[in-house]
XYZ file of C-alpha atoms in Angstrom:
786
model
C 26.088 5.478 11.280
C 29.459 6.839 11.882
C 30.426 4.650 14.526
C 29.979 1.745 12.442
C 31.744 3.304 9.662
C 34.971 4.209 11.712
C 34.997 0.494 13.256
C 35.104 -1.480 9.657
C 39.011 -2.421 9.241
C 40.387 -0.774 6.514
C 41.085 -4.058 4.295
C 37.471 -4.560 4.478
C 36.776 -1.057 3.329
C 39.254 -1.115 0.737
C 37.620 -4.302 -0.853
C 34.431 -2.761 -0.644
C 35.694 -0.125 -2.477
C 37.277 -1.858 -5.028
C 34.315 -4.360 -5.673
C 31.688 -4.991 -8.500
C 28.585 -6.519 -8.414
C 30.458 -10.365 -8.826
C 31.924 -9.386 -5.293
C 28.919 -8.552 -3.251
C 28.586 -12.072 -2.130
C 32.003 -12.262 -0.481
C 31.992 -8.434 0.304
C 28.678 -8.457 2.211
C 29.424 -11.543 3.809
C 32.607 -10.178 5.451
C 30.593 -6.751 6.902
C 28.073 -9.120 8.310
C 30.502 -11.454 10.107
C 32.014 -8.356 11.462
C 28.768 -6.698 12.712
C 27.761 -10.002 14.336
C 30.658 -9.599 16.803
C 30.272 -6.097 17.173
C 28.474 -5.330 20.199
C 27.204 -1.372 19.205
C 25.957 -2.692 15.907
C 22.759 -4.984 17.853
C 22.882 -2.573 20.330
C 22.052 0.387 17.243
C 19.103 -2.414 15.984
C 17.768 -2.724 19.307
C 17.100 0.814 19.580
C 16.131 1.390 15.899
C 13.624 -1.815 15.657
C 12.679 -2.794 19.107
C 9.212 -1.811 20.108
C 10.245 -1.135 23.845
C 12.869 1.827 22.700
C 10.167 3.607 20.371
C 9.594 7.205 20.952
C 6.865 7.429 18.197
C 4.030 5.534 19.527
C 0.995 6.533 20.997
C 1.007 7.939 24.466
C -2.434 9.102 26.711
C -0.164 11.005 29.260
C 1.218 12.893 26.052
C -2.106 13.555 24.469
C -3.356 14.833 27.509
C -1.040 17.377 28.323
C -1.343 18.537 24.569
C -4.817 18.760 25.160
C -4.869 21.033 28.131
C -2.354 23.102 26.405
C -4.928 23.242 23.641
C -7.752 24.192 25.843
C -5.350 27.000 27.688
C -4.747 28.181 24.257
C -8.516 28.356 23.559
C -9.299 29.981 26.497
C -7.043 32.835 25.459
C -8.348 33.114 21.717
C -5.216 31.777 20.425
C -6.739 29.662 18.071
C -4.108 29.006 15.803
C -2.112 27.811 18.867
C -5.008 25.755 20.239
C -5.397 24.142 16.581
C -1.654 23.067 16.671
C -1.926 21.402 20.221
C -5.177 19.356 19.156
C -3.536 18.182 16.213
C -0.477 16.955 18.331
C -2.990 15.354 20.662
C -4.507 13.554 18.376
C -1.384 12.245 17.004
C -0.583 11.146 20.369
C -3.719 9.716 21.794
C -4.358 6.050 21.384
C -7.637 5.116 19.909
C -9.302 3.244 22.326
C -8.501 5.383 25.385
C -12.172 5.749 26.868
C -15.429 3.948 26.532
C -17.719 4.768 23.315
C -19.518 7.663 25.576
C -16.194 9.380 26.397
C -13.606 8.272 24.096
C -10.027 10.424 24.105
C -9.783 10.622 20.387
C -13.183 11.613 19.680
C -13.051 14.568 22.201
C -10.263 15.860 20.584
C -11.757 15.780 17.260
C -14.681 17.925 18.661
C -12.276 20.229 20.408
C -10.453 20.923 17.200
C -13.990 21.359 15.150
C -14.652 24.022 17.738
C -11.311 25.748 16.976
C -12.031 25.169 13.271
C -15.523 26.551 13.248
C -14.084 29.561 15.402
C -11.487 30.012 12.367
C -14.232 30.119 9.716
C -12.795 26.858 8.388
C -16.314 25.372 8.330
C -15.831 22.400 6.001
C -12.684 21.004 7.834
C -14.783 21.679 11.234
C -17.725 19.703 9.619
C -14.962 16.550 8.650
C -13.909 16.768 12.240
C -17.472 16.325 13.630
C -18.104 13.528 11.297
C -14.780 11.501 12.234
C -15.752 12.331 15.811
C -18.877 10.340 15.341
C -17.351 7.551 13.294
C -15.625 7.211 16.646
C -18.658 7.818 18.905
C -21.635 7.917 16.957
C -23.562 8.615 19.706
C -21.684 11.645 20.828
C -24.230 14.508 21.441
C -21.826 17.186 21.197
C -20.529 16.032 17.876
C -23.991 16.322 15.976
C -24.602 19.578 17.833
C -21.570 21.175 16.700
C -21.970 19.197 13.293
C -25.303 21.152 12.894
C -24.093 24.255 13.714
C -21.421 24.195 11.266
C -23.614 22.878 8.489
C -26.066 25.598 9.621
C -23.219 28.326 8.869
C -22.649 26.898 5.282
C -26.322 27.269 4.452
C -27.178 23.173 4.789
C -29.980 24.078 6.524
C -31.577 20.523 5.939
C -28.741 18.559 7.010
C -28.231 21.005 10.317
C -31.834 20.341 11.392
C -31.289 16.518 10.908
C -28.021 17.014 12.977
C -29.809 18.618 15.677
C -32.769 16.244 15.851
C -30.047 13.568 16.261
C -28.392 15.246 18.924
C -31.513 16.098 20.634
C -32.404 12.328 20.853
C -28.869 11.123 22.118
C -28.353 14.319 24.496
C -28.751 12.797 28.137
C -29.364 16.114 30.063
C -32.592 18.052 30.138
C -30.967 21.214 29.677
C -28.870 20.236 27.122
C -32.233 19.529 24.908
C -33.632 22.619 26.040
C -30.589 24.071 24.496
C -31.086 22.439 21.085
C -34.558 22.893 20.899
C -33.772 26.248 20.957
C -31.441 26.490 18.217
C -33.376 24.408 16.005
C -36.347 26.996 16.466
C -33.950 29.559 15.364
C -32.885 27.363 12.576
C -36.355 26.743 11.355
C -37.191 30.325 11.198
C -33.951 30.902 8.943
C -34.866 28.252 6.748
C -38.591 29.399 6.312
C -36.907 32.568 5.369
C -34.214 31.571 2.946
C -35.697 30.828 -0.736
C -31.688 29.079 -1.957
C -30.736 26.606 0.170
C -26.754 25.872 -0.707
C -25.767 22.379 -0.164
C -21.683 21.952 0.333
C -20.123 18.479 0.108
C -18.202 17.730 2.914
C -16.703 14.246 2.020
C -13.079 13.501 2.781
C -10.523 14.747 0.061
C -9.855 12.472 -2.508
C -6.399 12.087 -3.673
C -7.533 10.936 -7.066
C -7.481 13.789 -10.258
C -9.070 14.446 -13.216
C -9.263 11.316 -15.778
C -7.363 12.474 -18.937
C -5.513 9.515 -20.030
C -2.303 8.876 -22.794
C -3.628 7.478 -26.513
C -0.264 7.127 -27.921
C 1.136 3.797 -27.643
C 4.911 3.990 -26.877
C 7.697 1.352 -27.226
C 10.618 0.028 -25.259
C 13.487 0.178 -27.768
C 17.695 -0.287 -26.890
C 20.173 1.697 -28.484
C 24.151 0.939 -27.797
C 24.839 4.459 -26.587
C 21.767 4.984 -24.060
C 20.381 1.449 -23.496
C 16.737 1.151 -22.925
C 14.535 4.498 -24.166
C 10.918 4.885 -25.071
C 9.928 6.095 -28.605
C 6.605 6.448 -30.726
C 5.986 4.928 -34.078
C 4.296 8.261 -34.973
C 4.628 12.051 -35.095
C 3.833 13.107 -31.603
C 2.311 16.982 -31.405
C 3.485 19.306 -28.398
C 1.338 19.019 -25.247
C 0.695 15.632 -25.851
C 0.095 13.211 -22.607
C 2.292 10.001 -23.238
C 2.226 8.487 -20.238
C 0.748 8.311 -16.808
C 2.052 6.175 -13.743
C 0.929 5.307 -9.881
C 4.275 4.762 -8.114
C 5.618 1.246 -7.507
C 6.857 2.846 -4.229
C 6.974 5.928 -2.579
C 8.298 8.254 0.231
C 7.654 11.655 1.971
C 10.984 13.583 2.393
C 11.835 14.346 6.125
C 11.550 18.414 5.822
C 7.592 17.882 4.543
C 6.683 15.286 7.173
C 4.535 18.370 9.025
C 3.149 20.268 5.476
C 2.571 17.372 3.407
C 0.373 14.300 3.511
C 2.414 11.280 3.925
C 0.539 9.540 1.119
C -0.748 11.626 -1.681
C 2.032 14.324 -0.933
C -0.810 17.387 -1.342
C -0.399 19.842 0.846
C -1.910 19.019 4.607
C -5.464 20.672 5.413
C -6.096 22.150 8.802
C -7.823 19.256 9.630
C -4.988 16.858 8.958
C -5.433 12.971 10.189
C -2.736 11.270 12.360
C -2.042 7.549 11.875
C -4.065 5.281 14.056
C -1.094 3.465 15.391
C 1.836 5.696 15.944
C 2.755 9.626 16.076
C 4.753 9.868 12.590
C 2.384 10.289 9.706
C 0.039 12.907 8.856
C -2.472 12.189 6.387
C -5.097 15.044 4.411
C -7.841 12.594 4.839
C -8.850 9.132 6.262
C -8.940 7.699 2.769
C -5.011 8.175 2.636
C -4.710 7.215 5.951
C -6.513 3.978 5.307
C -4.652 3.058 1.878
C -1.128 3.581 3.744
C -1.824 1.716 6.876
C -4.608 -0.464 5.748
C -6.139 0.254 8.949
C -9.919 1.414 8.813
C -10.871 4.419 11.560
C -13.452 2.482 13.488
C -13.345 1.335 16.872
C -17.045 0.300 17.008
C -17.644 -0.949 13.807
C -21.457 -1.981 15.037
C -23.409 0.736 14.365
C -26.668 -0.865 13.941
C -27.793 -0.798 17.520
C -26.905 2.817 17.501
C -29.308 3.418 14.531
C -32.184 0.957 15.658
C -32.909 3.403 18.429
C -33.177 6.407 16.286
C -36.605 7.579 14.394
C -36.368 5.723 11.083
C -35.561 8.604 9.152
C -32.783 10.201 11.630
C -31.379 6.521 11.662
C -30.914 6.539 8.003
C -29.512 9.984 7.691
C -27.107 9.240 10.555
C -25.847 5.851 9.021
C -25.223 7.953 5.927
C -23.426 10.363 7.613
C -21.214 8.100 9.413
C -20.659 5.543 6.720
C -20.474 8.310 4.248
C -16.710 7.587 2.879
C -16.932 3.377 3.705
C -17.871 2.578 0.114
C -14.561 4.715 -1.112
C -11.734 3.063 1.214
C -9.561 1.114 -0.884
C -7.020 -1.123 1.018
C -4.519 -2.742 -1.210
C -2.510 -5.868 -1.148
C 0.654 -3.914 0.096
C 0.377 -0.881 2.206
C 3.477 1.007 2.325
C 3.567 2.619 6.026
C 2.115 -0.722 7.937
C 5.200 -2.535 8.274
C 6.716 1.009 9.998
C 3.862 1.692 11.819
C 4.602 0.383 15.417
C 6.021 3.623 16.645
C 9.733 2.490 16.017
C 12.968 4.793 15.373
C 14.224 3.131 11.955
C 11.806 5.004 9.539
C 11.993 8.343 11.196
C 16.435 8.241 11.377
C 17.470 6.148 8.550
C 17.506 8.340 4.698
C 14.655 8.548 3.016
C 16.474 6.485 0.027
C 16.719 3.493 2.567
C 13.241 3.845 3.893
C 12.149 3.548 0.563
C 14.127 0.693 -0.303
C 12.143 -0.408 2.863
C 9.104 -0.216 1.473
C 9.880 -2.049 -1.492
C 11.272 -5.073 0.352
C 7.972 -5.066 2.476
C 6.275 -6.012 -1.037
C 8.568 -9.192 -1.179
C 8.615 -9.764 2.430
C 4.968 -9.939 2.454
C 4.142 -11.901 -0.997
C 6.992 -14.189 -1.576
C 8.900 -16.637 0.180
C 12.693 -15.626 1.387
C 14.670 -17.755 -1.167
C 12.819 -16.022 -4.466
C 14.898 -12.348 -3.362
C 17.097 -12.897 -6.571
C 14.064 -13.510 -8.696
C 12.073 -10.686 -7.312
C 15.148 -7.971 -7.724
C 15.292 -9.332 -11.463
C 11.619 -8.825 -11.895
C 11.989 -5.161 -10.778
C 13.774 -4.745 -14.286
C 15.652 -1.608 -12.622
C 18.751 -0.462 -13.843
C 21.854 -0.150 -11.856
C 25.282 1.763 -11.482
C 26.880 -0.415 -8.193
C 30.014 -0.593 -10.051
C 30.485 3.017 -10.806
C 29.647 4.334 -7.527
C 32.041 6.164 -5.439
C 33.896 4.054 -2.674
C 32.022 5.806 0.089
C 28.209 5.191 -1.523
C 28.997 1.513 -1.899
C 30.328 1.153 2.008
C 27.042 3.319 2.838
C 24.941 0.897 0.894
C 26.579 -2.058 2.647
C 25.703 -1.041 5.749
C 22.419 0.366 5.191
C 21.452 -2.799 3.532
C 22.614 -4.785 6.586
C 20.733 -2.203 9.159
C 17.612 -1.860 6.944
C 17.182 -6.045 7.041
C 17.660 -6.423 10.693
C 15.267 -3.658 11.066
C 12.734 -5.252 8.892
C 13.016 -8.396 10.278
C 11.819 -6.992 13.698
C 8.893 -4.969 12.027
C 7.131 -7.837 9.786
C 6.820 -10.072 12.012
C 8.485 -12.704 9.704
C 11.687 -14.518 9.949
C 14.017 -14.669 6.955
C 17.393 -15.376 6.340
C 19.838 -12.544 6.656
C 22.938 -13.853 4.677
C 25.216 -12.790 1.643
C 22.432 -13.297 -0.716
C 19.665 -11.418 0.763
C 22.113 -8.522 1.672
C 23.787 -8.062 -1.455
C 20.373 -7.641 -3.209
C 19.442 -5.079 -0.950
C 22.451 -3.197 -1.853
C 21.540 -3.644 -5.610
C 18.005 -2.455 -4.392
C 19.800 0.871 -2.896
C 21.735 1.262 -6.298
C 18.681 0.939 -8.321
C 16.710 3.596 -6.404
C 20.050 5.364 -6.932
C 19.387 6.017 -10.613
C 15.821 5.098 -10.961
C 14.275 7.510 -8.509
C 12.158 10.289 -8.822
C 11.689 13.543 -7.132
C 8.247 14.420 -6.752
C 7.613 17.962 -6.754
C 4.595 20.687 -6.045
C 4.665 24.065 -7.310
C 4.087 26.817 -4.822
C 3.685 30.078 -5.457
C 6.112 32.138 -2.985
C 5.356 36.257 -2.541
C 8.299 38.417 -1.913
C 7.015 38.696 1.938
C 8.315 35.181 2.417
C 4.146 33.800 2.236
C 3.840 30.439 0.605
C 0.661 29.678 -1.278
C 0.184 26.124 -2.857
C -3.536 26.643 -3.710
C -4.607 30.205 -2.434
C -4.674 33.465 -3.874
C -2.078 35.968 -2.200
C -2.857 39.127 -3.403
C -5.186 41.325 -1.417
C -6.296 45.173 -2.135
C -3.347 47.450 -2.133
C -0.666 44.995 -1.616
C 2.586 45.378 -3.590
C 4.122 42.091 -3.721
C 6.136 40.135 -6.695
C 4.867 36.271 -6.750
C 7.627 33.960 -7.332
C 6.939 30.017 -8.668
C 8.919 27.825 -6.980
C 9.196 23.768 -7.185
C 9.092 22.413 -3.951
C 10.357 19.011 -3.322
C 7.995 16.816 -1.417
C 8.946 13.179 -2.199
C 10.831 10.142 -4.046
C 9.386 7.629 -5.758
C 9.933 4.739 -8.182
C 7.974 4.367 -11.237
C 8.963 1.432 -13.039
C 8.048 2.522 -16.469
C 8.633 5.960 -15.953
C 12.077 4.851 -15.407
C 12.372 3.427 -19.076
C 12.289 7.291 -20.016
C 16.334 8.432 -21.071
C 17.442 12.000 -20.202
C 18.295 14.926 -22.274
C 19.767 18.546 -20.975
C 16.971 19.750 -23.779
C 14.431 17.564 -23.271
C 11.054 16.840 -25.546
C 9.008 15.649 -22.191
C 7.753 17.324 -19.466
C 7.431 15.670 -16.233
C 4.710 16.284 -13.739
C 2.687 14.888 -10.689
C -1.029 14.883 -9.750
C -1.337 13.480 -5.944
C 1.170 10.025 -6.537
C 0.693 9.784 -10.243
C 3.278 10.463 -12.847
C 2.167 12.375 -16.107
C 4.617 12.974 -18.818
C 4.047 15.496 -21.519
C 5.638 16.503 -24.876
C 6.692 20.083 -25.330
C 8.016 19.883 -28.656
C 7.055 18.165 -31.697
C 8.634 14.586 -31.505
C 9.521 12.509 -34.766
C 8.290 9.237 -35.176
C 11.029 6.864 -34.041
C 13.179 9.174 -31.786
C 13.128 8.865 -28.054
C 11.001 10.905 -25.615
C 13.386 12.368 -23.220
C 12.796 13.765 -19.906
C 15.417 15.993 -17.419
C 16.775 14.183 -14.587
C 17.387 17.543 -12.895
C 19.872 20.118 -15.071
C 18.979 21.243 -18.145
C 20.411 23.861 -20.758
C 19.717 27.142 -19.097
C 19.973 26.066 -15.658
C 23.578 24.976 -15.608
C 26.357 25.329 -18.101
C 27.422 21.912 -19.741
C 30.277 21.114 -17.473
C 28.372 21.472 -14.016
C 25.266 19.508 -15.863
C 27.614 16.576 -16.761
C 29.429 16.748 -13.414
C 26.261 16.534 -11.585
C 24.849 13.407 -13.901
C 27.887 11.657 -13.529
C 28.085 12.032 -9.514
C 24.450 11.385 -9.438
C 23.317 8.889 -11.765
C 26.755 7.293 -13.029
C 26.599 8.107 -16.681
C 28.071 10.464 -19.131
C 25.508 12.612 -20.896
C 25.331 12.666 -24.984
C 22.449 14.652 -25.548
C 22.213 17.465 -27.866
C 22.542 20.116 -25.283
C 26.001 18.606 -24.205
C 27.141 17.365 -27.926
C 26.147 20.359 -29.524
C 26.953 24.253 -29.353
C 24.296 26.142 -27.778
C 24.021 29.931 -27.132
C 23.210 29.359 -23.490
C 26.723 26.912 -22.521
C 28.426 29.800 -24.404
C 26.978 32.672 -22.566
C 25.607 31.385 -19.011
C 28.686 32.193 -17.074
C 30.789 33.985 -19.670
C 32.527 37.200 -19.385
C 31.828 40.586 -21.266
C 34.641 41.615 -23.799
C 36.953 44.717 -22.984
C 35.654 46.148 -26.295
C 32.414 47.843 -24.692
C 30.863 47.468 -28.624
C 31.586 43.431 -29.203
C 29.076 41.257 -28.338
C 31.480 38.692 -27.736
C 31.822 36.132 -25.035
C 35.054 35.704 -22.821
C 35.528 32.040 -21.612
C 37.491 30.748 -18.232
C 39.061 27.415 -18.845
C 36.922 25.317 -16.912
C 33.932 26.230 -19.644
C 36.038 26.693 -22.789
C 37.512 23.165 -22.299
C 33.950 21.849 -22.277
C 33.074 23.956 -25.668
C 35.775 22.969 -27.308
C 34.820 19.036 -27.221
C 31.800 19.977 -28.915
C 33.470 22.095 -31.706
C 35.952 19.171 -32.652
C 32.792 16.978 -33.054
C 29.913 18.946 -34.307
C 29.536 21.445 -37.225
C 27.348 24.412 -36.351
C 23.755 23.410 -35.903
C 21.046 24.541 -38.446
C 18.638 25.341 -35.955
C 20.926 28.468 -34.530
C 18.603 31.570 -35.152
C 21.006 33.458 -37.843
C 19.607 36.930 -36.702
C 20.790 36.535 -33.601
C 24.240 38.355 -32.172
C 25.056 35.166 -30.812
C 25.177 33.640 -34.013
C 28.290 35.349 -35.027
C 30.121 34.203 -31.792
C 29.479 30.821 -32.934
C 30.479 31.113 -36.396
C 33.748 32.849 -35.667
C 34.377 29.974 -33.331
C 33.816 27.530 -35.886
C 35.989 29.321 -38.489
C 38.797 29.206 -36.136
C 38.415 26.185 -35.468
C 42.140 24.070 -35.296
C 43.305 27.281 -34.737
C 44.327 28.511 -31.079
C 45.019 32.152 -31.104
C 41.245 33.108 -30.581
C 40.274 29.870 -28.827
C 41.953 30.462 -25.309
C 40.642 31.219 -21.868
C 40.234 34.873 -21.156
C 40.144 35.641 -25.267
C 36.942 37.320 -26.523
C 35.605 34.349 -29.094
C 34.489 37.273 -31.404
C 37.002 39.899 -31.799
C 39.740 38.249 -29.691
C 40.750 40.932 -27.437
C 41.915 39.880 -24.331
C 40.713 39.856 -20.574
C 42.021 39.562 -17.302
C 39.695 37.263 -15.979
C 41.238 37.493 -12.473
C 40.120 41.516 -11.859
C 36.929 40.747 -13.479
C 36.343 37.938 -10.829
C 37.198 40.182 -8.019
C 34.947 42.409 -9.349
C 32.175 40.148 -9.646
C 32.585 39.057 -6.411
C 32.244 42.572 -4.954
C 29.485 43.007 -6.601
C 27.367 39.540 -5.813
C 28.362 40.237 -2.128
C 26.481 43.149 -2.442
C 23.528 41.635 -4.251
C 23.647 38.715 -1.321
C 23.337 41.475 1.260
C 20.092 42.690 -0.835
C 18.665 39.281 -0.843
C 19.197 39.161 2.776
C 17.357 42.501 3.456
C 14.725 41.264 1.205
C 14.060 38.166 3.766
C 14.349 40.200 6.950
C 12.027 42.742 5.107
C 14.454 45.440 6.276
C 15.315 47.208 3.171
C 16.874 50.612 3.219
C 17.540 53.079 0.250
C 21.478 52.270 0.790
C 21.052 48.681 0.415
C 19.235 49.354 -2.878
C 21.541 51.884 -4.109
C 24.467 49.979 -3.316
C 22.616 46.962 -5.333
C 22.358 49.356 -8.056
C 26.134 50.257 -8.332
C 26.828 46.505 -8.201
C 24.460 46.005 -11.296
C 26.376 48.350 -13.157
C 29.312 46.726 -12.126
C 28.225 43.241 -13.193
C 26.984 44.456 -16.747
C 30.394 45.909 -17.085
C 32.163 42.461 -16.305
C 29.878 39.744 -17.555
C 28.417 39.276 -20.754
C 25.145 40.704 -21.436
C 23.247 37.041 -21.047
C 25.188 35.849 -17.846
C 22.785 34.484 -15.778
C 23.795 36.111 -12.570
C 22.898 39.371 -13.993
C 19.631 38.044 -14.599
C 19.168 37.130 -11.059
C 20.569 40.251 -9.730
C 17.744 42.213 -11.621
C 15.314 39.737 -10.336
C 16.501 40.590 -6.661
C 16.339 44.186 -7.230
C 12.810 43.914 -8.785
C 11.458 42.328 -5.863
C 13.354 44.823 -3.413
C 11.864 47.955 -5.135
C 8.319 45.852 -5.458
C 8.517 45.385 -1.848
C 9.160 49.267 -0.871
C 6.389 50.387 -2.983
C 8.376 51.669 -6.005
C 6.616 49.504 -8.624
C 7.728 51.052 -12.190
C 11.186 50.892 -11.151
C 10.436 47.223 -10.154
C 8.595 46.397 -13.536
C 11.829 47.347 -15.181
C 14.209 45.595 -13.493
C 12.072 42.483 -13.819
C 11.507 43.080 -17.871
C 15.301 43.129 -17.938
C 15.684 39.635 -15.931
C 13.449 38.145 -18.430
C 14.955 39.353 -21.330
C 18.382 37.855 -20.167
C 16.291 34.477 -19.407
C 14.793 34.080 -23.065
C 18.032 34.242 -24.360
C 19.295 31.314 -21.791
C 15.585 29.258 -22.457
C 13.263 29.104 -25.228
C 10.837 31.793 -24.918
C 8.080 29.599 -24.468
C 9.770 27.408 -21.753
C 8.088 26.821 -18.485
C 10.917 28.622 -16.658
C 9.959 31.688 -18.808
C 6.050 31.094 -17.745
C 7.058 31.253 -13.804
C 9.116 34.175 -14.320
C 6.260 36.083 -16.182
C 3.847 35.220 -13.330
C 6.421 37.618 -11.492
C 5.775 40.019 -13.915
C 1.923 40.196 -14.395
C 2.291 40.344 -10.438
C 3.568 43.793 -10.576
C 1.792 44.931 -13.862
C -1.781 44.006 -11.537
C -0.921 46.169 -8.658
C 0.141 48.724 -11.323
C -3.036 48.446 -13.094
C -1.261 47.626 -16.207
C -3.111 46.608 -19.103
C 0.029 44.631 -20.175
C -0.812 42.167 -17.910
C -3.464 40.686 -20.098
C -0.695 39.850 -22.574
C 1.933 38.464 -19.981
C -0.944 36.219 -18.632
C -2.366 35.055 -22.059
C 1.460 33.644 -22.330
C 1.480 32.181 -19.076
C -1.867 30.656 -19.628
C -0.313 29.089 -23.454
C 2.801 27.621 -21.827
C 0.936 26.285 -18.599
C -1.449 24.612 -21.279
C 1.565 22.824 -23.388
C 3.351 21.783 -20.494
C 0.301 20.673 -18.157
C -2.694 20.128 -20.503
C -5.800 20.055 -18.893
C -4.232 19.430 -15.400
C -2.902 23.076 -15.450
C -5.135 24.659 -13.136
C -4.423 21.377 -10.830
C -0.646 22.054 -10.747
C -1.039 25.639 -10.217
C -4.428 26.926 -9.088
C -3.304 30.165 -8.779
C -3.817 30.429 -12.772
C -7.503 30.797 -11.673
C -6.882 34.081 -9.960
C -4.668 35.433 -13.046
C -7.641 34.587 -15.472
C -10.014 36.596 -13.360
C -7.724 39.506 -13.548
C -7.711 39.156 -17.052
C -11.550 39.188 -17.367
C -11.736 42.514 -15.169
C -9.586 44.318 -17.879
C -11.932 42.842 -20.608
C -14.889 44.282 -18.558
C -12.938 47.689 -18.047
C -12.908 47.877 -21.690
C -16.099 47.384 -22.658
C -17.233 50.269 -20.194
């Protein structure tokens, strides 16, 4: 893209930089004409969209090479590496390679199933066996392996049926004798077992529990915020107010190997590749079918095979092979189908542009080309083209033209690429910029760096803090969800289950008040100036929410310095922060909801009393007592301390923590406390890092003390029942559990209460680690009764 951008004449760049929506026809036409006569442009489109240049298509030779490497790893008992090799081979193998009796894909699924069995991943092994049978139903080895997996799971009835089918289709006498021997052993086990455990082995389903909103919302328009959503009645905290499936969604590039490309859930060990290209991975054939519109079958007529089996086995085999068929749903629009040719552009272009392509695919497959203006209008999404930076306007022009040419190749339909279609794609790109939501997943990460989306990290004797992180996995357009306005002090919390957006209230919402969520920055996370800059750059609006227009404790102290008077609780602000806070002071009185018993109230009250006087409201002067602080020397001292804390954080990541590193960090913490306000967030982060370090070296009591100190500061910056506090309490409770400290029960109870308010019935689905914490509470309760 840089080659194209550098070649554009300067006068055309200036015209695009100065353009408004009304000018798009002219600027798009001019740039298009330039590219039509620019050979590198045509060469780029050919490399991006022509299947001849595709490197992401299926390749039998590459699949065989990966299979051979997997075989070598399996022979060396390197099962984890063998698993990766067989998965890669499945991504590369064409589905129709070989006949029904020697299909490469079926062979690879059975090879991977064998590895999964060795790794004790039995349910995953079972699913791979079924996939092999859906390709080759008479594959004796697949039925045999499936029987062994069912036996290991305790599903003896199914295991006996599997082995009987295997015996019926096994061509060799020796093979049949081996299966008969296995059947005899299995029948003996079955007779000696009183209870038979039946494990479901159906494909993963991306549908979730069915809690639905019962509150009717309406869209209103206001002069300062435009469209927004309100309720005609009072809404209590924790109420589910909105659920929506995405209009279009795309996985982020960094998550392509770890998350399902359709539902964005984390991938299991038996991940499923795309049938036609080697790019996506899915958690199940259901997700693969919904994304591509392609059923996973190469020999759809199984009736002949079923008829050759005894009637009872034929019915059983039919149920096994067709177990997911009735659940397959293929929508009119499939997200990946137009990208599924192994071509480069879905891999190379930015995620937002590929998302625009998925929106356009809806238009190209369902509308006539002359309807594109009506199509964009019917999206009913706001855009910010006029407010975009010059560079962004130029990028949107270039990507709009490139995307249209790529789609023309991929969709197999001819449509006019002219100033009308290009300008509408530019608008779609700008709509995505301001309406796109980032889909996140909660992840538990211990201090050793191990990640846990759904499993529980603690082992007996292990000392580790468990950190909660929000991992960005995708971007999506939710048409109704885009109507909810932003606030830096939101009353609505957004979260995601599979593809669906859920919105739940976190506070009481008065009748007629807007329901507002956070677009990213919140009070307590960044100070007001940083939030305003972010929202202006990313979403092209000036935030006027209560957090940005009324004085609050967090914005005053988040980045504040300590008064030179050690007994004074006042905050010293630098000019960048003070200028922003002064705008609030000029226009608003002190809020009634400020806690009059809080020491920061004195600071706020003093500032308001001094309104109009400049002596105490200047950079470097304490807002409470007026003492002067040399901010230059304070900055130098803080910078030196933070450099030492950074070295400690690096040591934590490398697992090489020395007593000297910790001692240096403790001295730096004293320096931070001396120079920064007591509620400065940098001090909280330093306390947290030291807590992790002490935990890793086994000094759990010291770790606990520093973790508590960090939380005490954060509770001043956020509400005490904010979800951020719950995330920090997860760390605290993990240390308390390691110490066998009964106060963990109180911490876990707080975590449970906060998660219930933010996630309702979905708390365990969003963060399965909660189940582990509740079990630990039960253990403490049992001890108390003994």
